[in-house]
JSON list of C-alpha atoms in Angstrom, two decimals:
[
{"chain": "A", "resi": 131, "resn": "MET", "atom": "CA", "xyz": [-5.18, 13.27, 21.24]},
{"chain": "A", "resi": 132, "resn": "GLU", "atom": "CA", "xyz": [-6.92, 11.97, 18.14]},
{"chain": "A", "resi": 133, "resn": "LYS", "atom": "CA", "xyz": [-6.52, 8.24, 17.47]},
{"chain": "A", "resi": 134, "resn": "ARG", "atom": "CA", "xyz": [-5.35, 7.52, 13.94]},
{"chain": "A", "resi": 135, "resn": "GLY", "atom": "CA", "xyz": [-5.14, 4.39, 11.87]},
{"chain": "A", "resi": 136, "resn": "CYS", "atom": "CA", "xyz": [-4.77, 3.06, 8.36]},
{"chain": "A", "resi": 137, "resn": "ILE", "atom": "CA", "xyz": [-5.86, 5.62, 5.77]},
{"chain": "A", "resi": 138, "resn": "LYS", "atom": "CA", "xyz": [-7.81, 2.94, 3.89]},
{"chain": "A", "resi": 139, "resn": "CYS", "atom": "CA", "xyz": [-9.70, 1.10, 6.65]},
{"chain": "A", "resi": 140, "resn": "GLY", "atom": "CA", "xyz": [-8.94, 2.86, 9.95]},
{"chain": "A", "resi": 141, "resn": "HIS", "atom": "CA", "xyz": [-7.37, -0.23, 11.56]},
{"chain": "A", "resi": 142, "resn": "THR", "atom": "CA", "xyz": [-4.69, 0.64, 14.12]},
{"chain": "A", "resi": 143, "resn": "GLU", "atom": "CA", "xyz": [-2.24, -2.26, 13.80]},
{"chain": "A", "resi": 144, "resn": "ALA", "atom": "CA", "xyz": [0.63, -2.30, 11.31]},
{"chain": "A", "resi": 145, "resn": "LYS", "atom": "CA", "xyz": [3.69, -4.47, 10.71]},
{"chain": "A", "resi": 146, "resn": "THR", "atom": "CA", "xyz": [6.88, -3.96, 8.74]},
{"chain": "A", "resi": 147, "resn": "LYS", "atom": "CA", "xyz": [9.02, -6.00, 6.35]},
{"chain": "A", "resi": 148, "resn": "GLU", "atom": "CA", "xyz": [12.31, -5.33, 4.59]},
{"chain": "A", "resi": 149, "resn": "ILE", "atom": "CA", "xyz": [12.63, -5.77, 0.83]},
{"chain": "A", "resi": 150, "resn": "ALA", "atom": "CA", "xyz": [15.46, -5.32, -1.64]},
{"chain": "A", "resi": 151, "resn": "THR", "atom": "CA", "xyz": [15.09, -4.46, -5.31]},
{"chain": "A", "resi": 152, "resn": "THR", "atom": "CA", "xyz": [17.31, -4.14, -8.34]},
{"chain": "A", "resi": 153, "resn": "GLY", "atom": "CA", "xyz": [17.95, -0.81, -9.97]},
{"chain": "A", "resi": 154, "resn": "THR", "atom": "CA", "xyz": [18.28, -0.15, -13.67]},
{"chain": "A", "resi": 155, "resn": "GLY", "atom": "CA", "xyz": [20.98, -0.88, -16.22]},
{"chain": "A", "resi": 156, "resn": "LEU", "atom": "CA", "xyz": [23.75, -3.27, -15.18]},
{"chain": "A", "resi": 157, "resn": "SER", "atom": "CA", "xyz": [22.37, -3.87, -11.68]},
{"chain": "A", "resi": 158, "resn": "LYS", "atom": "CA", "xyz": [19.11, -5.07, -13.26]},
{"chain": "A", "resi": 159, "resn": "MET", "atom": "CA", "xyz": [20.94, -7.25, -15.78]},
{"chain": "A", "resi": 160, "resn": "PHE", "atom": "CA", "xyz": [23.05, -8.91, -13.07]},
{"chain": "A", "resi": 161, "resn": "ASP", "atom": "CA", "xyz": [20.21, -8.97, -10.49]},
{"chain": "A", "resi": 162, "resn": "VAL", "atom": "CA", "xyz": [22.13, -6.86, -7.94]},
{"chain": "A", "resi": 163, "resn": "GLN", "atom": "CA", "xyz": [19.65, -5.85, -5.27]},
{"chain": "A", "resi": 164, "resn": "HIS", "atom": "CA", "xyz": [21.11, -2.68, -3.79]},
{"chain": "A", "resi": 165, "resn": "ASN", "atom": "CA", "xyz": [17.89, -0.69, -3.19]},
{"chain": "A", "resi": 166, "resn": "LYS", "atom": "CA", "xyz": [16.53, -1.49, 0.27]},
{"chain": "A", "resi": 167, "resn": "PHE", "atom": "CA", "xyz": [13.10, -0.48, 1.50]},
{"chain": "A", "resi": 168, "resn": "ARG", "atom": "CA", "xyz": [10.95, -0.94, 4.56]},
{"chain": "A", "resi": 169, "resn": "VAL", "atom": "CA", "xyz": [7.34, -1.89, 3.78]},
{"chain": "A", "resi": 170, "resn": "VAL", "atom": "CA", "xyz": [4.74, -0.81, 6.34]},
{"chain": "A", "resi": 171, "resn": "TYR", "atom": "CA", "xyz": [1.42, -2.57, 5.92]},
{"chain": "A", "resi": 172, "resn": "CYS", "atom": "CA", "xyz": [-1.96, -2.63, 7.62]},
{"chain": "A", "resi": 173, "resn": "THR", "atom": "CA", "xyz": [-2.63, -6.03, 9.21]},
{"chain": "A", "resi": 174, "resn": "ASN", "atom": "CA", "xyz": [-6.35, -5.71, 8.38]},
{"chain": "A", "resi": 175, "resn": "CYS", "atom": "CA", "xyz": [-6.62, -4.65, 4.73]},
{"chain": "A", "resi": 176, "resn": "GLY", "atom": "CA", "xyz": [-3.01, -5.02, 3.53]},
{"chain": "A", "resi": 177, "resn": "TYR", "atom": "CA", "xyz": [-2.58, -1.39, 2.41]},
{"chain": "A", "resi": 178, "resn": "SER", "atom": "CA", "xyz": [1.19, -0.85, 2.10]},
{"chain": "A", "resi": 179, "resn": "GLU", "atom": "CA", "xyz": [3.68, 1.99, 1.77]},
{"chain": "A", "resi": 180, "resn": "LEU", "atom": "CA", "xyz": [7.41, 1.80, 0.95]},
{"chain": "A", "resi": 181, "resn": "TYR", "atom": "CA", "xyz": [10.05, 3.81, 2.81]},
{"chain": "A", "resi": 182, "resn": "ASN", "atom": "CA", "xyz": [13.75, 4.08, 2.01]},
{"chain": "A", "resi": 183, "resn": "SER", "atom": "CA", "xyz": [15.54, 1.95, 4.64]},
{"chain": "A", "resi": 184, "resn": "GLN", "atom": "CA", "xyz": [18.60, 4.16, 4.81]},
{"chain": "A", "resi": 185, "resn": "THR", "atom": "CA", "xyz": [16.62, 7.16, 6.05]},
{"chain": "A", "resi": 186, "resn": "SER", "atom": "CA", "xyz": [14.02, 5.70, 8.40]},
{"chain": "A", "resi": 187, "resn": "THR", "atom": "CA", "xyz": [13.73, 3.71, 11.61]},
{"chain": "A", "resi": 188, "resn": "ALA", "atom": "CA", "xyz": [10.89, 1.29, 12.28]},
{"chain": "A", "resi": 189, "resn": "SER", "atom": "CA", "xyz": [9.06, 3.35, 14.90]},
{"chain": "A", "resi": 190, "resn": "ASN", "atom": "CA", "xyz": [9.26, 6.59, 12.89]},
{"chain": "A", "resi": 191, "resn": "VAL", "atom": "CA", "xyz": [7.99, 4.83, 9.76]},
{"chain": "A", "resi": 192, "resn": "ILE", "atom": "CA", "xyz": [4.98, 3.34, 11.55]},
{"chain": "A", "resi": 193, "resn": "ASP", "atom": "CA", "xyz": [4.17, 6.75, 13.08]},
{"chain": "A", "resi": 194, "resn": "PHE", "atom": "CA", "xyz": [4.36, 8.33, 9.63]},
{"chain": "A", "resi": 195, "resn": "PHE", "atom": "CA", "xyz": [2.17, 5.55, 8.14]},
{"chain": "A", "resi": 196, "resn": "PHE", "atom": "CA", "xyz": [-0.57, 6.40, 10.65]},
{"chain": "A", "resi": 197, "resn": "GLY", "atom": "CA", "xyz": [-0.26, 10.14, 9.98]},
{"chain": "A", "resi": 198, "resn": "GLY", "atom": "CA", "xyz": [1.34, 10.94, 13.33]}
]
């Protein structure tokens, strides 16, 4: 099986974080953060991708980040 890594630097270690963002319109005006995302980032170069938290689990997101 081919070993894969970060698409920018080839490093094979990644971590995840959760973030929340506002939307548009009234949610932006009242700073209601209802959009939740999982950020997967390379621990070497910092390259990051956002994934919708409602549709992904941590292990599947990391596999997808590495092209698996």
